[in-house]
Tab-separated table of C-alpha atoms in Angstrom:
chain	number	residue	atom	x	y	z
A	2	UNK	CA	13.116	7.560	-5.786
A	3	UNK	CA	12.778	7.757	-9.558
A	4	UNK	CA	10.632	10.898	-9.236
A	5	UNK	CA	13.105	12.543	-6.946
A	6	UNK	CA	16.105	11.767	-9.195
A	7	UNK	CA	14.329	12.709	-12.410
A	8	UNK	CA	13.079	15.958	-10.893
A	9	UNK	CA	16.756	16.871	-10.049
A	10	UNK	CA	17.705	16.505	-13.713
A	11	UNK	CA	19.239	13.098	-13.717
A	12	UNK	CA	18.656	10.495	-16.341
A	13	UNK	CA	16.743	7.715	-14.585
A	14	UNK	CA	15.560	4.223	-15.411
A	15	UNK	CA	13.199	2.331	-13.077
A	16	UNK	CA	13.160	-1.452	-13.494
A	17	UNK	CA	10.583	-3.602	-11.879
A	18	UNK	CA	10.739	-7.347	-11.935
A	19	UNK	CA	6.975	-7.886	-11.680
A	20	UNK	CA	4.204	-5.328	-11.793
A	21	UNK	CA	4.562	-2.018	-10.025
A	22	UNK	CA	3.682	-2.383	-6.423
A	23	UNK	CA	3.613	-6.189	-6.710
A	24	UNK	CA	5.634	-6.900	-3.531
A	25	UNK	CA	5.436	-5.006	-0.224
A	26	UNK	CA	3.931	-1.864	-1.774
A	27	UNK	CA	0.502	-3.364	-2.347
A	28	UNK	CA	0.273	-5.332	0.826
A	29	UNK	CA	0.392	-2.905	3.690
A	30	UNK	CA	-2.366	-1.731	6.082
A	31	UNK	CA	-3.084	0.882	3.501
A	32	UNK	CA	-2.622	3.725	5.922
A	33	UNK	CA	-0.384	6.770	5.805
A	34	UNK	CA	-0.031	6.724	9.524
A	35	UNK	CA	2.199	8.407	12.019
A	36	UNK	CA	3.462	5.285	13.756
A	37	UNK	CA	1.695	5.765	17.134
A	38	UNK	CA	3.020	2.314	18.225
A	39	UNK	CA	6.578	3.497	17.797
A	40	UNK	CA	6.109	5.819	20.850
A	41	UNK	CA	6.207	2.642	22.851
A	42	UNK	CA	9.621	1.942	21.465
A	43	UNK	CA	10.658	5.532	22.199
A	44	UNK	CA	11.448	6.148	18.437
A	45	UNK	CA	10.498	9.788	18.620
A	46	UNK	CA	12.488	10.782	15.535
A	47	UNK	CA	10.648	8.222	13.506
A	48	UNK	CA	7.367	9.352	14.780
A	49	UNK	CA	8.171	12.930	14.004
A	50	UNK	CA	9.340	12.238	10.498
A	51	UNK	CA	6.581	10.017	9.299
A	52	UNK	CA	3.931	12.061	11.111
A	53	UNK	CA	5.021	15.164	9.177
A	54	UNK	CA	5.263	13.224	5.969
A	55	UNK	CA	1.520	12.353	6.297
A	56	UNK	CA	0.685	16.017	5.843
A	57	UNK	CA	2.972	16.350	2.855
A	58	UNK	CA	1.610	13.320	1.034
A	59	UNK	CA	-1.951	14.423	1.785
A	60	UNK	CA	-1.126	17.838	0.206
A	61	UNK	CA	0.335	16.162	-2.871
A	62	UNK	CA	-2.462	13.713	-3.379
A	63	UNK	CA	-5.557	14.622	-1.268
A	64	UNK	CA	-7.808	12.237	-3.310
A	65	UNK	CA	-5.472	9.272	-2.578
A	66	UNK	CA	-4.530	10.143	0.975
A	67	UNK	CA	-7.748	10.763	2.827
A	68	UNK	CA	-8.382	11.761	6.522
A	69	UNK	CA	-9.427	8.883	8.743
A	70	UNK	CA	-10.283	9.424	12.390
A	71	UNK	CA	-9.158	6.466	14.540
A	72	UNK	CA	-10.700	5.240	17.749
A	73	UNK	CA	-8.371	3.861	20.368
A	74	UNK	CA	-10.197	2.079	23.275
A	75	UNK	CA	-8.560	1.951	26.619
A	76	UNK	CA	-8.781	-1.058	28.997
A	77	UNK	CA	-8.603	-1.892	32.694
A	78	UNK	CA	-6.365	-4.816	32.385
A	79	UNK	CA	-4.009	-4.083	29.477
A	80	UNK	CA	-2.295	-1.381	27.555
A	81	UNK	CA	-1.628	2.202	28.813
A	82	UNK	CA	-3.916	4.045	31.171
A	83	UNK	CA	-5.913	7.100	30.325
A	84	UNK	CA	-3.257	9.575	31.614
A	85	UNK	CA	-0.340	8.025	29.755
A	86	UNK	CA	-2.377	7.557	26.583
A	87	UNK	CA	-3.370	11.207	26.782
A	88	UNK	CA	0.195	12.366	27.235
A	89	UNK	CA	1.354	9.957	24.477
A	90	UNK	CA	-1.224	11.170	21.970
A	91	UNK	CA	-0.479	14.833	22.822
A	92	UNK	CA	3.148	14.036	22.215
A	93	UNK	CA	2.241	12.348	18.930
A	94	UNK	CA	0.184	15.337	17.823
A	95	UNK	CA	3.156	17.629	18.670
A	96	UNK	CA	5.733	15.520	16.929
A	97	UNK	CA	3.533	14.836	13.911
A	98	UNK	CA	2.528	18.515	13.520
A	99	UNK	CA	-1.211	17.658	13.618
A	100	UNK	CA	-3.516	20.606	13.071
A	101	UNK	CA	-5.657	21.792	15.923
A	102	UNK	CA	-8.886	20.458	14.609
A	103	UNK	CA	-7.451	17.020	14.191
A	104	UNK	CA	-5.693	16.764	17.541
A	105	UNK	CA	-6.571	13.970	19.952
A	106	UNK	CA	-9.754	13.920	21.850
A	107	UNK	CA	-10.119	11.881	25.008
A	108	UNK	CA	-13.388	9.972	25.633
A	109	UNK	CA	-15.136	8.674	28.675
A	110	UNK	CA	-16.234	5.041	28.991
A	111	UNK	CA	-19.731	5.802	27.833
A	112	UNK	CA	-18.662	7.977	25.014
A	113	UNK	CA	-16.287	5.183	23.784
A	114	UNK	CA	-19.021	2.517	23.802
A	115	UNK	CA	-21.374	4.973	22.078
A	116	UNK	CA	-18.662	5.512	19.501
A	117	UNK	CA	-18.322	1.807	18.830
A	118	UNK	CA	-21.192	-0.356	20.317
A	119	UNK	CA	-19.595	-3.568	19.102
A	120	UNK	CA	-16.825	-3.333	21.703
A	121	UNK	CA	-16.817	-5.782	24.540
A	122	UNK	CA	-17.940	-3.457	27.372
A	123	UNK	CA	-16.613	-5.473	30.414
A	124	UNK	CA	-13.166	-3.774	30.860
A	125	UNK	CA	-13.420	-0.672	28.591
A	126	UNK	CA	-12.595	2.387	30.756
A	127	UNK	CA	-12.332	5.111	28.152
A	128	UNK	CA	-10.882	5.884	24.768
A	129	UNK	CA	-9.447	8.411	22.445
A	130	UNK	CA	-9.999	9.694	18.902
A	131	UNK	CA	-6.986	10.644	16.901
A	132	UNK	CA	-6.056	11.411	13.260
A	133	UNK	CA	-4.640	9.148	10.607
A	134	UNK	CA	-4.918	8.989	6.778
A	135	UNK	CA	-6.125	6.174	4.611
A	136	UNK	CA	-4.763	5.337	1.161
A	137	UNK	CA	-4.555	2.624	-1.453
A	138	UNK	CA	-0.882	1.669	-1.393
A	139	UNK	CA	-0.784	0.213	-4.927
A	140	UNK	CA	-2.567	3.231	-6.477
A	141	UNK	CA	-0.070	5.487	-4.613
A	142	UNK	CA	2.824	3.647	-6.116
A	143	UNK	CA	1.397	3.568	-9.636
A	144	UNK	CA	0.689	7.302	-9.543
A	145	UNK	CA	4.179	7.950	-8.260
A	146	UNK	CA	5.670	5.970	-11.185
A	147	UNK	CA	3.495	7.829	-13.668
A	148	UNK	CA	4.533	11.176	-12.151
A	149	UNK	CA	8.220	10.083	-12.391
A	150	UNK	CA	7.653	9.193	-16.059
A	151	UNK	CA	6.104	12.676	-16.652
A	152	UNK	CA	9.351	14.157	-15.321
A	153	UNK	CA	11.459	12.132	-17.646
A	154	UNK	CA	12.158	8.807	-15.998
A	155	UNK	CA	12.132	5.707	-18.127
A	156	UNK	CA	9.954	3.112	-16.244
A	157	UNK	CA	9.443	-0.544	-17.146
A	158	UNK	CA	7.723	-3.375	-15.408
A	159	UNK	CA	8.130	-7.156	-15.816
A	160	UNK	CA	11.827	-6.545	-16.349
A	161	UNK	CA	14.107	-8.290	-13.790
A	162	UNK	CA	17.686	-7.380	-12.931
A	163	UNK	CA	19.382	-10.714	-12.603
A	164	UNK	CA	23.103	-9.674	-12.819
A	165	UNK	CA	25.451	-6.677	-12.841
A	166	UNK	CA	28.105	-5.487	-15.201
A	167	UNK	CA	31.433	-4.235	-13.934
A	168	UNK	CA	34.196	-2.046	-15.003
A	169	UNK	CA	37.353	-1.811	-12.858
A	170	UNK	CA	35.467	-3.755	-10.143
A	171	UNK	CA	32.741	-1.073	-10.033
A	172	UNK	CA	29.158	-1.616	-11.235
A	173	UNK	CA	28.685	-0.046	-14.657
A	174	UNK	CA	25.246	-1.433	-15.549
A	175	UNK	CA	22.629	-4.153	-15.030
A	176	UNK	CA	21.641	-7.189	-17.014
A	177	UNK	CA	17.843	-7.407	-17.354
A	178	UNK	CA	15.393	-10.079	-18.496
A	179	UNK	CA	12.141	-8.977	-20.038
A	180	UNK	CA	9.494	-11.438	-18.729
A	181	UNK	CA	7.042	-10.349	-21.385
A	182	UNK	CA	9.189	-11.024	-24.409
A	183	UNK	CA	11.712	-13.382	-22.929
A	184	UNK	CA	14.534	-11.256	-24.244
A	185	UNK	CA	17.645	-10.106	-22.270
A	186	UNK	CA	19.409	-6.774	-22.541
A	187	UNK	CA	21.933	-4.603	-20.668
A	188	UNK	CA	21.604	-1.054	-19.469
A	189	UNK	CA	24.616	1.009	-18.608
A	190	UNK	CA	24.475	3.170	-15.484
A	191	UNK	CA	26.686	5.588	-13.571
A	192	UNK	CA	25.009	4.344	-10.364
A	193	UNK	CA	22.653	1.515	-9.439
A	194	UNK	CA	20.221	1.840	-6.458
A	195	UNK	CA	18.473	-1.259	-5.213
A	196	UNK	CA	15.116	-0.402	-3.561
A	197	UNK	CA	13.886	-3.958	-3.918
A	198	UNK	CA	12.227	-4.501	-0.573
A	199	UNK	CA	12.329	-8.143	0.524
A	200	UNK	CA	14.728	-8.869	-2.494
A	201	UNK	CA	17.415	-6.448	-1.325
A	202	UNK	CA	19.555	-9.198	0.054
A	203	UNK	CA	19.020	-11.282	-3.053
A	204	UNK	CA	20.572	-8.602	-5.167
A	205	UNK	CA	23.366	-8.149	-2.561
A	206	UNK	CA	24.148	-11.863	-2.854
A	207	UNK	CA	24.327	-11.513	-6.694
A	208	UNK	CA	26.721	-8.535	-6.125
A	209	UNK	CA	28.616	-10.613	-3.573
A	210	UNK	CA	28.192	-7.855	-1.063
A	211	UNK	CA	25.934	-9.394	1.537
A	212	UNK	CA	27.773	-8.822	4.642
A	213	UNK	CA	27.349	-6.979	7.929
A	214	UNK	CA	23.687	-6.057	8.398
A	215	UNK	CA	21.028	-8.161	6.781
A	216	UNK	CA	17.299	-8.260	6.288
A	217	UNK	CA	14.890	-9.727	8.747
A	218	UNK	CA	11.656	-10.507	6.960
A	219	UNK	CA	8.406	-10.505	8.790
A	220	UNK	CA	5.009	-11.339	7.396
A	221	UNK	CA	1.866	-9.144	7.774
A	222	UNK	CA	-1.625	-10.517	7.016
A	223	UNK	CA	-4.892	-8.698	6.529
A	224	UNK	CA	-8.449	-10.185	6.311
A	225	UNK	CA	-11.399	-8.773	4.523
A	226	UNK	CA	-14.878	-9.207	5.960
A	227	UNK	CA	-18.228	-8.057	4.715
A	228	UNK	CA	-19.139	-4.846	6.487
A	229	UNK	CA	-22.598	-6.372	7.168
A	230	UNK	CA	-20.916	-9.058	9.148
A	231	UNK	CA	-18.467	-6.737	10.977
A	232	UNK	CA	-20.208	-3.322	10.990
A	233	UNK	CA	-17.715	-1.142	12.839
A	234	UNK	CA	-18.829	2.383	12.918
A	235	UNK	CA	-15.318	3.845	12.184
A	236	UNK	CA	-11.654	2.804	11.978
A	237	UNK	CA	-10.482	1.399	15.232
A	238	UNK	CA	-7.030	0.442	16.658
A	239	UNK	CA	-7.178	-2.001	19.468
A	240	UNK	CA	-4.627	-4.065	21.340
A	241	UNK	CA	-4.907	-7.836	21.973
A	242	UNK	CA	-3.719	-10.010	24.769
A	243	UNK	CA	-0.223	-10.670	23.297
A	244	UNK	CA	0.390	-6.936	23.212
A	245	UNK	CA	0.030	-6.388	19.471
A	246	UNK	CA	-2.126	-3.599	18.096
A	247	UNK	CA	-4.529	-4.364	15.341
A	248	UNK	CA	-6.532	-2.113	13.022
A	249	UNK	CA	-10.164	-2.707	11.887
A	250	UNK	CA	-10.958	-0.329	9.066
A	251	UNK	CA	-14.340	0.118	7.252
A	252	UNK	CA	-13.972	0.630	3.494
A	253	UNK	CA	-17.137	0.760	1.464
A	254	UNK	CA	-18.986	-2.627	1.732
A	255	UNK	CA	-16.172	-4.339	3.644
A	256	UNK	CA	-14.162	-4.120	6.802
A	257	UNK	CA	-10.541	-5.149	6.665
A	258	UNK	CA	-8.506	-6.308	9.765
A	259	UNK	CA	-4.688	-6.481	10.288
A	260	UNK	CA	-2.068	-7.085	10.821
A	261	UNK	CA	0.076	-9.966	12.018
A	262	UNK	CA	3.839	-9.690	12.573
A	263	UNK	CA	5.643	-13.086	12.430
A	264	UNK	CA	9.048	-14.125	11.248
A	265	UNK	CA	9.156	-15.343	7.630
A	266	UNK	CA	11.715	-17.696	6.091
A	267	UNK	CA	9.714	-19.083	3.159
A	268	UNK	CA	9.791	-18.302	-0.595
A	269	UNK	CA	9.794	-14.475	-1.058
A	270	UNK	CA	7.810	-14.706	-4.271
A	271	UNK	CA	5.068	-16.883	-2.827
A	272	UNK	CA	3.602	-15.324	0.314
A	273	UNK	CA	0.133	-16.423	1.430
A	274	UNK	CA	-2.174	-16.199	4.402
A	275	UNK	CA	-1.971	-19.329	6.344
A	276	UNK	CA	-4.868	-20.776	8.465
A	277	UNK	CA	-2.873	-19.881	11.629
A	278	UNK	CA	-2.675	-16.285	10.432
A	279	UNK	CA	-6.371	-16.122	9.727
A	280	UNK	CA	-7.291	-17.741	13.043
A	281	UNK	CA	-5.133	-15.260	14.995
A	282	UNK	CA	-6.934	-12.273	13.505
A	283	UNK	CA	-10.428	-13.900	13.684
A	284	UNK	CA	-9.829	-14.648	17.443
A	285	UNK	CA	-8.586	-11.198	18.083
A	286	UNK	CA	-11.750	-9.735	16.586
A	287	UNK	CA	-14.004	-12.163	18.534
A	288	UNK	CA	-12.407	-11.348	21.779
A	289	UNK	CA	-12.713	-7.570	21.268
A	290	UNK	CA	-16.108	-7.541	19.489
A	291	UNK	CA	-17.885	-10.658	21.035
A	292	UNK	CA	-21.221	-10.160	19.255
A	293	UNK	CA	-19.544	-10.414	15.818
A	294	UNK	CA	-18.729	-14.131	16.059
A	295	UNK	CA	-16.407	-14.355	12.995
A	296	UNK	CA	-15.415	-17.719	11.507
A	297	UNK	CA	-12.988	-18.469	8.720
A	298	UNK	CA	-15.993	-18.926	6.487
A	299	UNK	CA	-16.765	-15.139	6.833
A	300	UNK	CA	-13.452	-14.132	5.174
A	301	UNK	CA	-14.064	-12.787	1.752
A	302	UNK	CA	-10.500	-12.028	0.867
A	303	UNK	CA	-6.995	-11.540	2.349
A	304	UNK	CA	-3.571	-10.352	1.514
A	305	UNK	CA	-0.189	-11.152	2.832
A	306	UNK	CA	3.089	-9.241	2.474
A	307	UNK	CA	6.696	-9.005	3.814
A	308	UNK	CA	8.330	-6.217	5.695
A	309	UNK	CA	12.012	-5.912	4.733
A	310	UNK	CA	13.287	-4.968	8.201
A	311	UNK	CA	16.874	-4.760	9.423
A	312	UNK	CA	17.891	-7.629	11.607
A	313	UNK	CA	18.674	-6.939	15.298
A	314	UNK	CA	19.956	-9.750	17.448
A	315	UNK	CA	17.605	-10.850	20.287
A	316	UNK	CA	14.613	-8.847	19.077
A	317	UNK	CA	11.290	-10.363	18.142
A	318	UNK	CA	9.463	-9.455	14.928
A	319	UNK	CA	7.261	-6.899	16.580
A	320	UNK	CA	10.251	-5.320	18.391
A	321	UNK	CA	12.360	-4.636	15.273
A	322	UNK	CA	12.797	-0.938	14.269
A	323	UNK	CA	10.959	0.314	11.229
A	324	UNK	CA	13.791	2.743	10.484
A	325	UNK	CA	15.287	2.669	7.037
A	326	UNK	CA	19.060	2.081	6.434
A	327	UNK	CA	21.283	2.497	3.348
A	328	UNK	CA	24.058	-0.006	2.405
A	329	UNK	CA	26.794	0.693	-0.106
A	330	UNK	CA	28.940	-2.170	-1.427
A	331	UNK	CA	32.608	-1.865	-2.407
A	332	UNK	CA	31.569	-2.144	-6.004
A	333	UNK	CA	29.123	0.809	-5.717
A	334	UNK	CA	25.733	-0.948	-5.328
A	335	UNK	CA	23.506	1.248	-3.151
A	336	UNK	CA	20.782	-0.525	-1.318
A	337	UNK	CA	17.999	0.788	0.950
A	338	UNK	CA	15.776	-1.341	3.202
A	339	UNK	CA	13.533	-0.978	6.203
A	340	UNK	CA	11.259	2.057	6.499
A	341	UNK	CA	7.517	2.571	6.249
A	342	UNK	CA	5.122	3.446	3.410
A	343	UNK	CA	4.508	6.844	5.060
A	344	UNK	CA	8.158	7.746	4.945
A	345	UNK	CA	8.674	6.746	1.253
A	346	UNK	CA	9.430	10.382	0.061
A	347	UNK	CA	12.133	11.040	2.814
A	348	UNK	CA	13.680	7.634	2.126
A	349	UNK	CA	14.017	8.538	-1.559
A	350	UNK	CA	15.360	12.006	-0.707
A	351	UNK	CA	18.120	10.436	1.496
A	352	UNK	CA	19.171	8.074	-1.234
A	353	UNK	CA	19.187	10.684	-3.966
A	354	UNK	CA	21.125	13.063	-1.725
A	355	UNK	CA	23.751	10.346	-1.325
A	356	UNK	CA	23.843	9.732	-5.069
A	357	UNK	CA	24.154	13.521	-5.812
A	358	UNK	CA	26.887	13.952	-3.200
A	359	UNK	CA	29.038	10.981	-4.403
A	360	UNK	CA	28.445	11.022	-8.187
A	361	UNK	CA	27.149	14.463	-9.152
A	362	UNK	CA	28.715	16.818	-6.692
A	363	UNK	CA	28.798	19.540	-9.406
A	364	UNK	CA	25.016	19.523	-9.555
A	365	UNK	CA	23.723	20.902	-6.276
A	366	UNK	CA	20.115	20.385	-6.879
A	367	UNK	CA	17.889	20.087	-3.819
A	368	UNK	CA	14.939	17.690	-3.425
A	369	UNK	CA	11.718	19.080	-4.972
A	370	UNK	CA	9.268	16.369	-4.303
A	371	UNK	CA	7.605	18.085	-1.372
A	372	UNK	CA	5.986	20.349	-4.050
A	373	UNK	CA	5.369	17.997	-6.937
A	374	UNK	CA	1.736	16.926	-7.059
A	375	UNK	CA	0.793	13.578	-8.437
A	376	UNK	CA	-0.845	13.149	-11.896
A	377	UNK	CA	-4.598	13.692	-11.450
A	378	UNK	CA	-4.140	15.568	-8.196
A	379	UNK	CA	-5.438	18.959	-9.232
A	380	UNK	CA	-7.005	19.729	-5.897
A	381	UNK	CA	-6.038	22.475	-3.480
A	382	UNK	CA	-7.520	20.653	-0.503
A	383	UNK	CA	-9.766	17.749	0.553
A	384	UNK	CA	-12.813	19.882	0.306
A	385	UNK	CA	-12.316	20.137	-3.490
A	386	UNK	CA	-11.989	16.414	-3.582
A	387	UNK	CA	-15.423	16.052	-1.983
A	388	UNK	CA	-16.864	18.613	-4.394
A	389	UNK	CA	-15.411	16.665	-7.388
A	390	UNK	CA	-16.873	13.398	-6.059
A	391	UNK	CA	-20.359	15.130	-6.033
A	392	UNK	CA	-19.804	16.163	-9.542
A	393	UNK	CA	-18.902	12.645	-10.714
A	394	UNK	CA	-21.842	11.266	-8.773
A	395	UNK	CA	-24.225	13.447	-10.637
A	396	UNK	CA	-22.761	12.361	-13.942
A	397	UNK	CA	-23.227	8.717	-13.109
A	398	UNK	CA	-26.630	9.084	-11.562
A	399	UNK	CA	-28.533	8.444	-14.772
A	400	UNK	CA	-26.846	5.065	-15.264
A	401	UNK	CA	-27.550	4.223	-11.563
A	402	UNK	CA	-23.880	4.164	-10.757
A	403	UNK	CA	-23.543	7.231	-8.487
A	404	UNK	CA	-22.208	5.015	-5.693
A	405	UNK	CA	-19.098	4.405	-7.728
A	406	UNK	CA	-18.070	8.074	-7.764
A	407	UNK	CA	-16.087	8.099	-4.572
A	408	UNK	CA	-14.155	4.953	-5.589
A	409	UNK	CA	-13.192	6.415	-9.003
A	410	UNK	CA	-12.108	9.719	-7.630
A	411	UNK	CA	-10.147	8.108	-4.740
A	412	UNK	CA	-8.404	5.969	-7.302
A	413	UNK	CA	-7.772	8.299	-10.233
A	414	UNK	CA	-8.376	11.889	-9.121
A	415	UNK	CA	-9.148	14.141	-12.034
A	416	UNK	CA	-8.116	11.336	-14.371
A	417	UNK	CA	-11.657	10.154	-13.700
A	418	UNK	CA	-12.754	12.622	-16.415
A	419	UNK	CA	-11.059	10.524	-19.087
A	420	UNK	CA	-12.749	7.375	-17.851
A	421	UNK	CA	-16.172	9.041	-17.747
A	422	UNK	CA	-15.695	10.396	-21.236
A	423	UNK	CA	-14.889	6.909	-22.583
A	424	UNK	CA	-17.798	5.420	-20.576
A	425	UNK	CA	-20.330	7.868	-21.916
A	426	UNK	CA	-19.158	7.177	-25.522
A	427	UNK	CA	-19.877	3.501	-25.135
A	428	UNK	CA	-23.228	1.726	-25.541
A	429	UNK	CA	-22.805	-0.179	-22.344
A	430	UNK	CA	-23.856	2.138	-19.518
A	431	UNK	CA	-23.734	-0.453	-16.818
A	432	UNK	CA	-21.245	-1.244	-14.066
A	433	UNK	CA	-19.632	-3.720	-16.327
A	434	UNK	CA	-19.160	-1.026	-18.970
A	435	UNK	CA	-17.771	1.376	-16.373
A	436	UNK	CA	-15.147	-1.194	-15.325
A	437	UNK	CA	-14.233	-1.775	-18.945
A	438	UNK	CA	-13.672	1.967	-19.332
A	439	UNK	CA	-11.351	1.772	-16.317
A	440	UNK	CA	-9.504	-1.035	-17.965
A	441	UNK	CA	-9.234	0.998	-21.215
A	442	UNK	CA	-7.741	3.833	-19.229
A	443	UNK	CA	-5.304	1.540	-17.346
A	444	UNK	CA	-4.169	-0.261	-20.495
A	445	UNK	CA	-3.391	3.055	-22.209
A	446	UNK	CA	-1.901	4.924	-19.243
A	447	UNK	CA	-0.622	2.510	-16.525
A	448	UNK	CA	1.279	-0.294	-18.246
A	449	UNK	CA	-1.148	-3.006	-17.368
A	450	UNK	CA	0.130	-6.266	-18.866
A	451	UNK	CA	-1.880	-8.978	-17.063
A	452	UNK	CA	-5.308	-9.352	-15.644
A	453	UNK	CA	-4.086	-9.432	-12.072
A	454	UNK	CA	-2.364	-6.113	-12.577
A	455	UNK	CA	-5.794	-4.576	-13.233
A	456	UNK	CA	-7.967	-6.610	-10.862
A	457	UNK	CA	-5.607	-6.374	-7.883
A	458	UNK	CA	-3.251	-3.384	-8.082
A	459	UNK	CA	-5.138	-0.887	-10.228
A	460	UNK	CA	-8.638	-1.434	-8.930
A	461	UNK	CA	-8.397	-3.512	-5.709
A	462	UNK	CA	-11.403	-5.607	-6.806
A	463	UNK	CA	-9.951	-8.901	-5.614
A	464	UNK	CA	-9.624	-7.445	-2.059
A	465	UNK	CA	-12.370	-5.014	-1.750
A	466	UNK	CA	-15.273	-6.022	-4.036
A	467	UNK	CA	-15.479	-9.735	-4.651
A	468	UNK	CA	-19.175	-9.622	-5.883
A	469	UNK	CA	-18.163	-7.039	-8.563
A	470	UNK	CA	-15.050	-8.980	-9.435
A	471	UNK	CA	-17.071	-12.104	-10.075
A	472	UNK	CA	-19.465	-10.119	-12.312
A	473	UNK	CA	-16.805	-8.398	-14.406
A	474	UNK	CA	-14.122	-11.141	-14.498
A	475	UNK	CA	-15.145	-12.700	-17.849
A	476	UNK	CA	-15.844	-9.423	-19.653
A	477	UNK	CA	-12.415	-8.059	-18.402
A	478	UNK	CA	-10.656	-11.235	-19.627
A	479	UNK	CA	-12.549	-10.912	-22.975
A	480	UNK	CA	-11.056	-7.336	-23.345
A	481	UNK	CA	-7.600	-8.646	-22.541
A	482	UNK	CA	-8.052	-11.255	-25.263
A	483	UNK	CA	-8.849	-8.544	-27.773
A	484	UNK	CA	-6.058	-6.229	-26.673
A	485	UNK	CA	-3.275	-8.888	-26.483
A	486	UNK	CA	-4.536	-11.218	-29.262
A	487	UNK	CA	-4.970	-14.235	-26.941
A	488	UNK	CA	-5.902	-17.582	-28.349
A	489	UNK	CA	-8.812	-19.500	-26.792
A	490	UNK	CA	-6.225	-21.562	-24.893
A	491	UNK	CA	-4.586	-18.380	-23.528
A	492	UNK	CA	-7.936	-17.151	-22.390
A	493	UNK	CA	-8.652	-20.490	-20.513
A	494	UNK	CA	-5.127	-20.383	-18.873
A	495	UNK	CA	-5.677	-16.776	-17.752
A	496	UNK	CA	-9.143	-17.573	-16.436
A	497	UNK	CA	-7.769	-20.446	-14.487
A	498	UNK	CA	-5.031	-18.251	-12.953
A	499	UNK	CA	-7.539	-15.709	-11.783
A	500	UNK	CA	-9.921	-18.414	-10.348
A	501	UNK	CA	-6.938	-19.771	-8.465
A	502	UNK	CA	-6.202	-16.382	-7.089
A	503	UNK	CA	-9.715	-15.860	-6.015
A	504	UNK	CA	-9.814	-19.235	-4.349
A	505	UNK	CA	-6.417	-18.658	-2.494
A	506	UNK	CA	-7.357	-15.410	-0.836
A	507	UNK	CA	-10.168	-16.980	1.246
A	508	UNK	CA	-9.193	-20.664	1.532
A	509	UNK	CA	-6.394	-21.326	4.000
A	510	UNK	CA	-5.946	-25.075	4.017
């Protein structure tokens, strides 16, 4: 949203109460997907919009939004039959504008079981392959914020809006607390937009405008398993006995599984994976892939997040629409809620169109974000991404770190060059040294303030590479100590915080 507004010539300030992407935007299934499940709910417009947005975002950041073929098994006793699935996927391809080479391919029973031998064979009757895109949602958010700043937006994290200023009963600014310095300040504004996700209703309450429609928060949980323990051949989307659809997605040395969809009424700032959540997903995997035999002890990590959906009477968590809606209070607060990660750009466009129409009608500047590439995204297509990965791999080969090339490029794009230059200039040509060069880059370019900013949202180490996290944790904390002039006591406190985070993501009692 900040990028869209800034690119149209508006003066923009983006204020984030925690780190960028701390809330919902780092806790999704990490797919830019077309919403196949929403065909079941006959939400054709939503499928068409987010499906076409996949192609746009892939064009804008092909290193961050990468093709991922998905296997959809078909069963005798549940789900749609082969004919309905074939028609549905054909419609999905049509609505989403999928290119010919990526359009759905139907499989026989034997082809499906060959594609994924771990599947329980008893009632598999066929399958389908269709196209999706995988991303890192936190990296996507951070690169968007950086690109907005490049276009003139003022962006700050760890600054919380806790009140509004008014003039003639209209919002004229926001009162902000800086959680790093403890200071409080006020920023004047012609218009205030709240895109606060699960906290939208909290700000509406402060504004005394929470009336009519309200949020319905649902919790989604994902589990991370070693790929050696759950060695799926490719990404797979399977249904379970209660009718939900679940993803299992291989990613390097791990496979992650999700998601749940349950009503949530707890503390918004303290969302965790419960034992019940973990058991639900473990049991779903074991029923579909019986030779895997997962237990809670096999879980290396997990994450839990909230979906800020719009409440609809009589509908369960899974039945609620994922459409976004805009609310405007009498005092002028504009709020947006609902929606999907895939549709972020169109959501921003709708809000900024409204702002332009109501407050800047003399400036008829159309949305430009369909053409604005992310920082580091100097690639014409995905083929160039692969070529660049090969080049980075060759540069890292002498240090024995060629396997880190794809990770670096998928995270940073062409910004990897800066990390490599710093790495080569150091005397520590090891994986620890490479991570320290990443930290150097993030401290200087991505507003990292705390260790978990780096170890969760900039690198994903807490979720996707626990062995490496445990190896680099102390060296990373020592770098923070130097950068932020921590005392020995500060160091111990931060180390305890990280150890607690590591414990929490795989212990559910």
